[in-house]
Amino acid sequence: MKINRTIFFAVLVGLAVAPLAASADDDAPKVTRSSKPLPELVLGSDKSSYDVNRTDFELVAGQGYRWKITSHGGFEYKFMTDLWRNVWIDQIVINDLEVHMAGAPAWLEFDEAGTILVQFHTVRPGEYTWSVPDLADKGLKGKITIK
């Protein structure tokens, strides 16, 4: 009988505390079933082939995303990131042609101006890097954080 009271009391305390714990995470971004667009990453500009429109990106674990990566042209950009090995890639779209894969790409290469859309789901929280290796010292590099 004493064990039943102990269990009942533990369950009652758990029910009372659960809403408090849930409200602590109210500020956390919510994961949705639909893919969210990430801000576009543009490599190069009219001013300089070394420009990049942004360097850092913040994502949420378990969320699906659509990420446009665009080359403005000027150089052959070889976009590399360790993110690809830590997400589930749904598809890569180039000029309305879809690439479906069972693994991660080694890199995305832009021989001329154009956009590649990568649709993926985040799997592993962590901090990842992206870069155009030959031009990283010129500022074409950044960070991707999955919380």
PDB file of C-alpha atoms in Angstrom:
ATOM      1  CA  MET A   1       0.000   0.000   0.000  1.00  0.00           C
ATOM      2  CA  LYS A   2       2.860   2.354   0.846  1.00  0.00           C
ATOM      3  CA  ILE A   3       4.422   1.711  -2.597  1.00  0.00           C
ATOM      4  CA  ASN A   4       1.136   2.652  -4.332  1.00  0.00           C
ATOM      5  CA  ARG A   5       1.035   5.970  -2.426  1.00  0.00           C
ATOM      6  CA  THR A   6       4.657   6.671  -3.386  1.00  0.00           C
ATOM      7  CA  ILE A   7       3.950   5.980  -7.040  1.00  0.00           C
ATOM      8  CA  PHE A   8       0.773   8.076  -6.919  1.00  0.00           C
ATOM      9  CA  PHE A   9       2.640  10.972  -5.314  1.00  0.00           C
ATOM     10  CA  ALA A  10       5.490  10.759  -7.894  1.00  0.00           C
ATOM     11  CA  VAL A  11       2.993  10.807 -10.775  1.00  0.00           C
ATOM     12  CA  LEU A  12       1.126  13.741  -9.207  1.00  0.00           C
ATOM     13  CA  VAL A  13       4.356  15.748  -8.804  1.00  0.00           C
ATOM     14  CA  GLY A  14       5.370  14.889 -12.385  1.00  0.00           C
ATOM     15  CA  LEU A  15       2.044  16.147 -13.720  1.00  0.00           C
ATOM     16  CA  ALA A  16       2.368  19.359 -11.740  1.00  0.00           C
ATOM     17  CA  VAL A  17       5.944  20.046 -12.873  1.00  0.00           C
ATOM     18  CA  ALA A  18       5.540  19.083 -16.566  1.00  0.00           C
ATOM     19  CA  PRO A  19       3.786  22.327 -17.630  1.00  0.00           C
ATOM     20  CA  LEU A  20       6.548  24.350 -15.968  1.00  0.00           C
ATOM     21  CA  ALA A  21       9.235  22.467 -17.894  1.00  0.00           C
ATOM     22  CA  ALA A  22       7.314  22.853 -21.152  1.00  0.00           C
ATOM     23  CA  SER A  23       6.911  26.600 -20.698  1.00  0.00           C
ATOM     24  CA  ALA A  24      10.685  26.985 -20.297  1.00  0.00           C
ATOM     25  CA  ASP A  25      11.095  25.921 -23.955  1.00  0.00           C
ATOM     26  CA  ASP A  26       8.345  28.200 -25.318  1.00  0.00           C
ATOM     27  CA  ASP A  27      11.014  30.458 -26.844  1.00  0.00           C
ATOM     28  CA  ALA A  28      12.627  27.550 -28.705  1.00  0.00           C
ATOM     29  CA  PRO A  29      11.888  27.445 -32.458  1.00  0.00           C
ATOM     30  CA  LYS A  30       9.168  24.948 -33.337  1.00  0.00           C
ATOM     31  CA  VAL A  31       9.837  22.123 -35.769  1.00  0.00           C
ATOM     32  CA  THR A  32       7.237  21.914 -38.526  1.00  0.00           C
ATOM     33  CA  ARG A  33       6.389  19.189 -41.009  1.00  0.00           C
ATOM     34  CA  SER A  34       6.948  21.442 -44.001  1.00  0.00           C
ATOM     35  CA  SER A  35      10.360  22.515 -45.246  1.00  0.00           C
ATOM     36  CA  LYS A  36      11.397  26.061 -44.381  1.00  0.00           C
ATOM     37  CA  PRO A  37      13.435  28.234 -46.722  1.00  0.00           C
ATOM     38  CA  LEU A  38      16.913  29.186 -45.499  1.00  0.00           C
ATOM     39  CA  PRO A  39      18.281  32.588 -46.497  1.00  0.00           C
ATOM     40  CA  GLU A  40      19.932  32.257 -49.898  1.00  0.00           C
ATOM     41  CA  LEU A  41      23.726  32.067 -50.022  1.00  0.00           C
ATOM     42  CA  VAL A  42      25.169  34.077 -52.924  1.00  0.00           C
ATOM     43  CA  LEU A  43      28.808  33.576 -53.895  1.00  0.00           C
ATOM     44  CA  GLY A  44      30.261  36.587 -55.706  1.00  0.00           C
ATOM     45  CA  SER A  45      28.625  39.875 -56.710  1.00  0.00           C
ATOM     46  CA  ASP A  46      28.769  42.632 -59.324  1.00  0.00           C
ATOM     47  CA  LYS A  47      31.473  44.316 -57.226  1.00  0.00           C
ATOM     48  CA  SER A  48      33.736  41.350 -56.517  1.00  0.00           C
ATOM     49  CA  SER A  49      33.983  37.626 -57.179  1.00  0.00           C
ATOM     50  CA  TYR A  50      35.122  37.304 -53.542  1.00  0.00           C
ATOM     51  CA  ASP A  51      31.908  38.719 -52.033  1.00  0.00           C
ATOM     52  CA  VAL A  52      29.433  36.595 -50.110  1.00  0.00           C
ATOM     53  CA  ASN A  53      26.033  37.878 -48.967  1.00  0.00           C
ATOM     54  CA  ARG A  54      26.128  36.128 -45.563  1.00  0.00           C
ATOM     55  CA  THR A  55      28.389  33.752 -43.698  1.00  0.00           C
ATOM     56  CA  ASP A  56      26.454  32.264 -40.766  1.00  0.00           C
ATOM     57  CA  PHE A  57      23.265  30.216 -40.684  1.00  0.00           C
ATOM     58  CA  GLU A  58      21.190  28.908 -37.732  1.00  0.00           C
ATOM     59  CA  LEU A  59      19.009  25.819 -38.092  1.00  0.00           C
ATOM     60  CA  VAL A  60      16.870  23.662 -35.815  1.00  0.00           C
ATOM     61  CA  ALA A  61      17.407  19.907 -35.422  1.00  0.00           C
ATOM     62  CA  GLY A  62      14.641  17.815 -36.982  1.00  0.00           C
ATOM     63  CA  GLN A  63      13.447  20.574 -39.318  1.00  0.00           C
ATOM     64  CA  GLY A  64      13.323  20.328 -43.108  1.00  0.00           C
ATOM     65  CA  TYR A  65      14.932  23.136 -45.137  1.00  0.00           C
ATOM     66  CA  ARG A  66      15.240  24.415 -48.706  1.00  0.00           C
ATOM     67  CA  TRP A  67      18.548  26.207 -49.313  1.00  0.00           C
ATOM     68  CA  LYS A  68      19.345  28.087 -52.499  1.00  0.00           C
ATOM     69  CA  ILE A  69      23.057  28.428 -53.124  1.00  0.00           C
ATOM     70  CA  THR A  70      23.813  30.778 -55.996  1.00  0.00           C
ATOM     71  CA  SER A  71      26.958  31.576 -57.926  1.00  0.00           C
ATOM     72  CA  HIS A  72      27.025  35.094 -59.287  1.00  0.00           C
ATOM     73  CA  GLY A  73      29.755  33.966 -61.650  1.00  0.00           C
ATOM     74  CA  GLY A  74      33.270  35.200 -62.098  1.00  0.00           C
ATOM     75  CA  PHE A  75      35.014  32.130 -60.702  1.00  0.00           C
ATOM     76  CA  GLU A  76      34.543  28.406 -60.608  1.00  0.00           C
ATOM     77  CA  TYR A  77      33.202  27.970 -57.067  1.00  0.00           C
ATOM     78  CA  LYS A  78      33.614  24.598 -55.354  1.00  0.00           C
ATOM     79  CA  PHE A  79      31.190  24.785 -52.401  1.00  0.00           C
ATOM     80  CA  MET A  80      32.064  22.337 -49.623  1.00  0.00           C
ATOM     81  CA  THR A  81      30.515  21.746 -46.211  1.00  0.00           C
ATOM     82  CA  ASP A  82      30.618  19.080 -43.520  1.00  0.00           C
ATOM     83  CA  LEU A  83      26.878  19.734 -43.064  1.00  0.00           C
ATOM     84  CA  TRP A  84      26.007  17.287 -45.869  1.00  0.00           C
ATOM     85  CA  ARG A  85      27.304  14.354 -43.813  1.00  0.00           C
ATOM     86  CA  ASN A  86      25.059  15.328 -40.891  1.00  0.00           C
ATOM     87  CA  VAL A  87      21.694  15.861 -42.597  1.00  0.00           C
ATOM     88  CA  TRP A  88      19.304  13.735 -44.638  1.00  0.00           C
ATOM     89  CA  ILE A  89      19.328  15.117 -48.188  1.00  0.00           C
ATOM     90  CA  ASP A  90      15.934  14.862 -49.862  1.00  0.00           C
ATOM     91  CA  GLN A  91      16.952  16.219 -53.255  1.00  0.00           C
ATOM     92  CA  ILE A  92      19.185  18.609 -55.153  1.00  0.00           C
ATOM     93  CA  VAL A  93      17.547  20.676 -57.894  1.00  0.00           C
ATOM     94  CA  ILE A  94      19.470  22.274 -60.769  1.00  0.00           C
ATOM     95  CA  ASN A  95      17.501  24.001 -63.548  1.00  0.00           C
ATOM     96  CA  ASP A  96      14.322  22.106 -62.557  1.00  0.00           C
ATOM     97  CA  LEU A  97      16.175  18.783 -62.788  1.00  0.00           C
ATOM     98  CA  GLU A  98      16.119  16.762 -59.557  1.00  0.00           C
ATOM     99  CA  VAL A  99      18.922  14.642 -58.150  1.00  0.00           C
ATOM    100  CA  HIS A 100      17.870  12.118 -55.482  1.00  0.00           C
ATOM    101  CA  MET A 101      20.677  10.472 -53.593  1.00  0.00           C
ATOM    102  CA  ALA A 102      21.286   7.804 -50.969  1.00  0.00           C
ATOM    103  CA  GLY A 103      24.357   9.617 -49.629  1.00  0.00           C
ATOM    104  CA  ALA A 104      25.929  13.019 -49.287  1.00  0.00           C
ATOM    105  CA  PRO A 105      27.611  14.944 -52.115  1.00  0.00           C
ATOM    106  CA  ALA A 106      31.316  15.665 -51.743  1.00  0.00           C
ATOM    107  CA  TRP A 107      30.791  19.247 -52.991  1.00  0.00           C
ATOM    108  CA  LEU A 108      28.659  21.428 -55.248  1.00  0.00           C
ATOM    109  CA  GLU A 109      30.555  22.953 -58.149  1.00  0.00           C
ATOM    110  CA  PHE A 110      29.527  26.073 -60.042  1.00  0.00           C
ATOM    111  CA  ASP A 111      31.328  26.429 -63.379  1.00  0.00           C
ATOM    112  CA  GLU A 112      29.265  29.531 -64.206  1.00  0.00           C
ATOM    113  CA  ALA A 113      26.467  31.659 -62.756  1.00  0.00           C
ATOM    114  CA  GLY A 114      23.455  29.701 -61.524  1.00  0.00           C
ATOM    115  CA  THR A 115      21.521  28.368 -58.563  1.00  0.00           C
ATOM    116  CA  ILE A 116      21.424  24.964 -56.911  1.00  0.00           C
ATOM    117  CA  LEU A 117      18.569  24.217 -54.491  1.00  0.00           C
ATOM    118  CA  VAL A 118      19.320  21.663 -51.782  1.00  0.00           C
ATOM    119  CA  GLN A 119      16.377  20.278 -49.854  1.00  0.00           C
ATOM    120  CA  PHE A 120      17.295  18.448 -46.624  1.00  0.00           C
ATOM    121  CA  HIS A 121      16.314  17.570 -43.055  1.00  0.00           C
ATOM    122  CA  THR A 122      18.625  18.330 -40.159  1.00  0.00           C
ATOM    123  CA  VAL A 123      19.570  15.290 -38.126  1.00  0.00           C
ATOM    124  CA  ARG A 124      22.508  16.079 -35.845  1.00  0.00           C
ATOM    125  CA  PRO A 125      22.826  19.235 -33.745  1.00  0.00           C
ATOM    126  CA  GLY A 126      26.252  20.811 -33.893  1.00  0.00           C
ATOM    127  CA  GLU A 127      28.429  23.428 -35.518  1.00  0.00           C
ATOM    128  CA  TYR A 128      29.488  22.899 -39.125  1.00  0.00           C
ATOM    129  CA  THR A 129      31.535  24.885 -41.596  1.00  0.00           C
ATOM    130  CA  TRP A 130      31.110  25.783 -45.242  1.00  0.00           C
ATOM    131  CA  SER A 131      33.692  27.189 -47.611  1.00  0.00           C
ATOM    132  CA  VAL A 132      34.960  27.564 -51.113  1.00  0.00           C
ATOM    133  CA  PRO A 133      38.327  25.998 -50.179  1.00  0.00           C
ATOM    134  CA  ASP A 134      40.532  27.855 -52.676  1.00  0.00           C
ATOM    135  CA  LEU A 135      38.915  31.179 -51.707  1.00  0.00           C
ATOM    136  CA  ALA A 136      38.307  30.694 -47.967  1.00  0.00           C
ATOM    137  CA  ASP A 137      41.189  33.046 -47.117  1.00  0.00           C
ATOM    138  CA  LYS A 138      39.358  35.720 -49.181  1.00  0.00           C
ATOM    139  CA  GLY A 139      36.224  35.406 -46.985  1.00  0.00           C
ATOM    140  CA  LEU A 140      34.227  32.727 -48.764  1.00  0.00           C
ATOM    141  CA  LYS A 141      33.620  30.650 -45.657  1.00  0.00           C
ATOM    142  CA  GLY A 142      31.173  30.512 -42.780  1.00  0.00           C
ATOM    143  CA  LYS A 143      29.426  28.578 -40.055  1.00  0.00           C
ATOM    144  CA  ILE A 144      26.199  26.564 -39.899  1.00  0.00           C
ATOM    145  CA  THR A 145      24.790  25.906 -36.433  1.00  0.00           C
ATOM    146  CA  ILE A 146      22.106  23.313 -35.789  1.00  0.00           C
ATOM    147  CA  LYS A 147      20.469  23.694 -32.385  1.00  0.00           C
TER     148      LYS A 147
END
